[in-house]
Tab-separated table of C-alpha atoms in Angstrom:
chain	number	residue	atom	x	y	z
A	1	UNK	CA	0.000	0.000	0.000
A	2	UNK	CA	0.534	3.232	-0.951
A	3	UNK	CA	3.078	3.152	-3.976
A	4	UNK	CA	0.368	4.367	-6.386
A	5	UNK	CA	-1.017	7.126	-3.718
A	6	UNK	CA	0.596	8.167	-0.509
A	7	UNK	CA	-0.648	9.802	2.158
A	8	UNK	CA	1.845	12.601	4.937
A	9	UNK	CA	0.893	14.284	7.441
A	10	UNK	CA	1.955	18.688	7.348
A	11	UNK	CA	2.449	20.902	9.611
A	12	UNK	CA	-0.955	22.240	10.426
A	13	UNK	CA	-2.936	19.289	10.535
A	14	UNK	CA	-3.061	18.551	6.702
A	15	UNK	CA	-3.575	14.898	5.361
A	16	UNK	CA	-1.397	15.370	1.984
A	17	UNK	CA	-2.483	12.327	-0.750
A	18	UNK	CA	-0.126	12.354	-3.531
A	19	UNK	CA	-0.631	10.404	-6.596
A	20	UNK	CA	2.128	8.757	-8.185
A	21	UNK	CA	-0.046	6.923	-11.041
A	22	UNK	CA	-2.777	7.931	-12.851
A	23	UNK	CA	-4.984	4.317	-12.847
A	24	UNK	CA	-7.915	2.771	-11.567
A	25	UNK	CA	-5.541	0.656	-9.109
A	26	UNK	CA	-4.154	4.460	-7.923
A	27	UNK	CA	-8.019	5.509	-6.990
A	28	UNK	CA	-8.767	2.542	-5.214
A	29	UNK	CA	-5.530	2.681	-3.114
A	30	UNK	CA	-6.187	6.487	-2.446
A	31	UNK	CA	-9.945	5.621	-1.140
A	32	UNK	CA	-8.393	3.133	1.131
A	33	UNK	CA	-5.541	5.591	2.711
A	34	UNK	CA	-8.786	8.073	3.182
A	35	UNK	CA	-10.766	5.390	4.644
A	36	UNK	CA	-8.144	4.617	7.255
A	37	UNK	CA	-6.723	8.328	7.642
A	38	UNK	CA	-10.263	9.629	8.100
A	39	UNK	CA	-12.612	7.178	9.034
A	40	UNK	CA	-10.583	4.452	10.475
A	41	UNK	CA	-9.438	7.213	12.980
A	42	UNK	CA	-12.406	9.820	13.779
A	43	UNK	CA	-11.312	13.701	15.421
A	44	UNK	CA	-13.680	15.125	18.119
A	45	UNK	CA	-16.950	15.968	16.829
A	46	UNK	CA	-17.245	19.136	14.593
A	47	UNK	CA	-13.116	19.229	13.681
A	48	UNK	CA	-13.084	20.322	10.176
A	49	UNK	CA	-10.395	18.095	8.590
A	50	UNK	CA	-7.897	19.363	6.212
A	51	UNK	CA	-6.714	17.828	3.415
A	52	UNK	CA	-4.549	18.061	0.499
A	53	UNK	CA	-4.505	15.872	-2.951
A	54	UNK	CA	-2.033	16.248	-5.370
A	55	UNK	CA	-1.868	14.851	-8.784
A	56	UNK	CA	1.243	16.872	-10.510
A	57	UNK	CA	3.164	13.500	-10.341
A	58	UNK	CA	0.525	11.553	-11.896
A	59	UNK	CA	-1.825	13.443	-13.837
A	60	UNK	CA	-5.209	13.243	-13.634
A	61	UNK	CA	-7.079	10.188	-12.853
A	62	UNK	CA	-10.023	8.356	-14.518
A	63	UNK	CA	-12.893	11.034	-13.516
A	64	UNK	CA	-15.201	8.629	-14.307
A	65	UNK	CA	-14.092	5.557	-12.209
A	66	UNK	CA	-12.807	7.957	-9.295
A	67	UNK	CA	-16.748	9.041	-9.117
A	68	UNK	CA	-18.216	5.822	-9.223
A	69	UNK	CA	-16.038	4.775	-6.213
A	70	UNK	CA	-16.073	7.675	-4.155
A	71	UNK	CA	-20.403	7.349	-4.590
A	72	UNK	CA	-20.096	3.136	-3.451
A	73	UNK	CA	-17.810	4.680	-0.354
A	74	UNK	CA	-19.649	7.129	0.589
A	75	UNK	CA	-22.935	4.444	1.032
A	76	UNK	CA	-21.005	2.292	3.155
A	77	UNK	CA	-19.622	5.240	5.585
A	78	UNK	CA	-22.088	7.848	5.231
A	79	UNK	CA	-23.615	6.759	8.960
A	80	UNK	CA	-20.234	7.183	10.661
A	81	UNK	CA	-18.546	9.927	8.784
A	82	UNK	CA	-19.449	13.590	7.448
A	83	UNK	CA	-17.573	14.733	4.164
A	84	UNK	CA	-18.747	18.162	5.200
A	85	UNK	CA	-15.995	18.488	7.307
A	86	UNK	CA	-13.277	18.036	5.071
A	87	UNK	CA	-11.864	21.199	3.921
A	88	UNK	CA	-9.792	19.712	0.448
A	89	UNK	CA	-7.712	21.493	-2.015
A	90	UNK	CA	-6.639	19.869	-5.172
A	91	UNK	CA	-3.557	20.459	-6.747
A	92	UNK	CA	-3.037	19.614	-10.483
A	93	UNK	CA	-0.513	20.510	-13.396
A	94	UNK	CA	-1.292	23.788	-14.899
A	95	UNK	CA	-1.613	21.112	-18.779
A	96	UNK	CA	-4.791	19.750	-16.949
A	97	UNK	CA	-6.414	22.505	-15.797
A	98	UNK	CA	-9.261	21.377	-18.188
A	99	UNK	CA	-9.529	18.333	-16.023
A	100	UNK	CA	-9.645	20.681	-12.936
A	101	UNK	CA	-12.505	22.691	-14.512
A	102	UNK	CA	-14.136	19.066	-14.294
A	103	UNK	CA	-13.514	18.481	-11.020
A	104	UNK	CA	-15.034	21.165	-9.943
A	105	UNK	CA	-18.170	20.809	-11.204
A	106	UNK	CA	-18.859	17.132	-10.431
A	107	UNK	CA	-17.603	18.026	-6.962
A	108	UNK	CA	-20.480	20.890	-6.684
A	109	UNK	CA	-22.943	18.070	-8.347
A	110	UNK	CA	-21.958	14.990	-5.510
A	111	UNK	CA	-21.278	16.956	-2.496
A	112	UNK	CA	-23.070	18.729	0.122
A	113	UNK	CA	-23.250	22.692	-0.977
A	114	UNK	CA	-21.170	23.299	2.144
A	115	UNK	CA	-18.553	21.520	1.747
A	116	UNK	CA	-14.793	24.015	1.298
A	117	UNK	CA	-13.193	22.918	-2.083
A	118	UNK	CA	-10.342	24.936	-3.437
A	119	UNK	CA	-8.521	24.582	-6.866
A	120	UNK	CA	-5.212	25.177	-7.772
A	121	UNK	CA	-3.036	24.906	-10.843
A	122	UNK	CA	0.600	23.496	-9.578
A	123	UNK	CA	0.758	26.144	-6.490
A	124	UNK	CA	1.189	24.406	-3.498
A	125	UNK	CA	1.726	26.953	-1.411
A	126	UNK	CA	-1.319	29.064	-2.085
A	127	UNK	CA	-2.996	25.527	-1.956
A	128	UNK	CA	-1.474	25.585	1.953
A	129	UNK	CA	-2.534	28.529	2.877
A	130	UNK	CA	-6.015	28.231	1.117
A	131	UNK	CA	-6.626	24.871	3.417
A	132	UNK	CA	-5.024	26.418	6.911
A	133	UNK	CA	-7.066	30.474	6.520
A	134	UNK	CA	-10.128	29.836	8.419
């Protein structure tokens, strides 16, 4: 686990994924590192967590397939965990910003209309301090 996705922890509480692959096998490994990063080990009630994915490395991954699974996930944990409190900011390579563009709109389709999403085009940093400004 986690050559195809890994998962570090930053300074200011942020859960960092990073893609190394761009494949179905890559998706299903990052659900799993969520699954046991946020569900596997639950924060008091109400903490917001943050979290970081970053796909420069890989490129984008199959939109299509990462849907499908994140919908079949979410059934099984929806009565233990709350994706509205996950802040996330996704980093991409400024040649897929189409795919970005993408992102964002199937994200404001699936998830609650709460939920913090930010979007940024190889810029860590701002992605950083995006995630830690309250």
């Amino acid at each position: 686990m986690g050559s195809l996705c890994t998962v570090n922890w930053l300074e200011g509480g942020i859960y960092e994924f990073c893609f190394t692959q761009s494949s179905r096998a890559a998706v299903d490994e990052w659900l799993e590192l969520v699954h046991q990063t946020l569900v596997d080990n639950p924060r008091s009630p109400g903490h917001i967590e943050l979290v970081l994915f970053d796909s420069r490395q890989s490129g984008p991954q199959p939109i299509l397939y990462a849907f499908q699974r994140i919908v079949q996930w979410y059934k099984v944990v929806r009565l233990v965990y709350d994706p509205s409190l996950v802040k996330s900011a996704y980093l991409y390579r400024q040649r897929d910003a189409s795919y970005g563009r993408i992102m964002r709109q199937m994200m404001n389709v699936f998830m609650p209309a709460h939920f913090q999403q930010g979007y940024f085009a190889e810029d860590r940093d701002a992605a950083i301090a995006w995630l830690l400004k309250d």
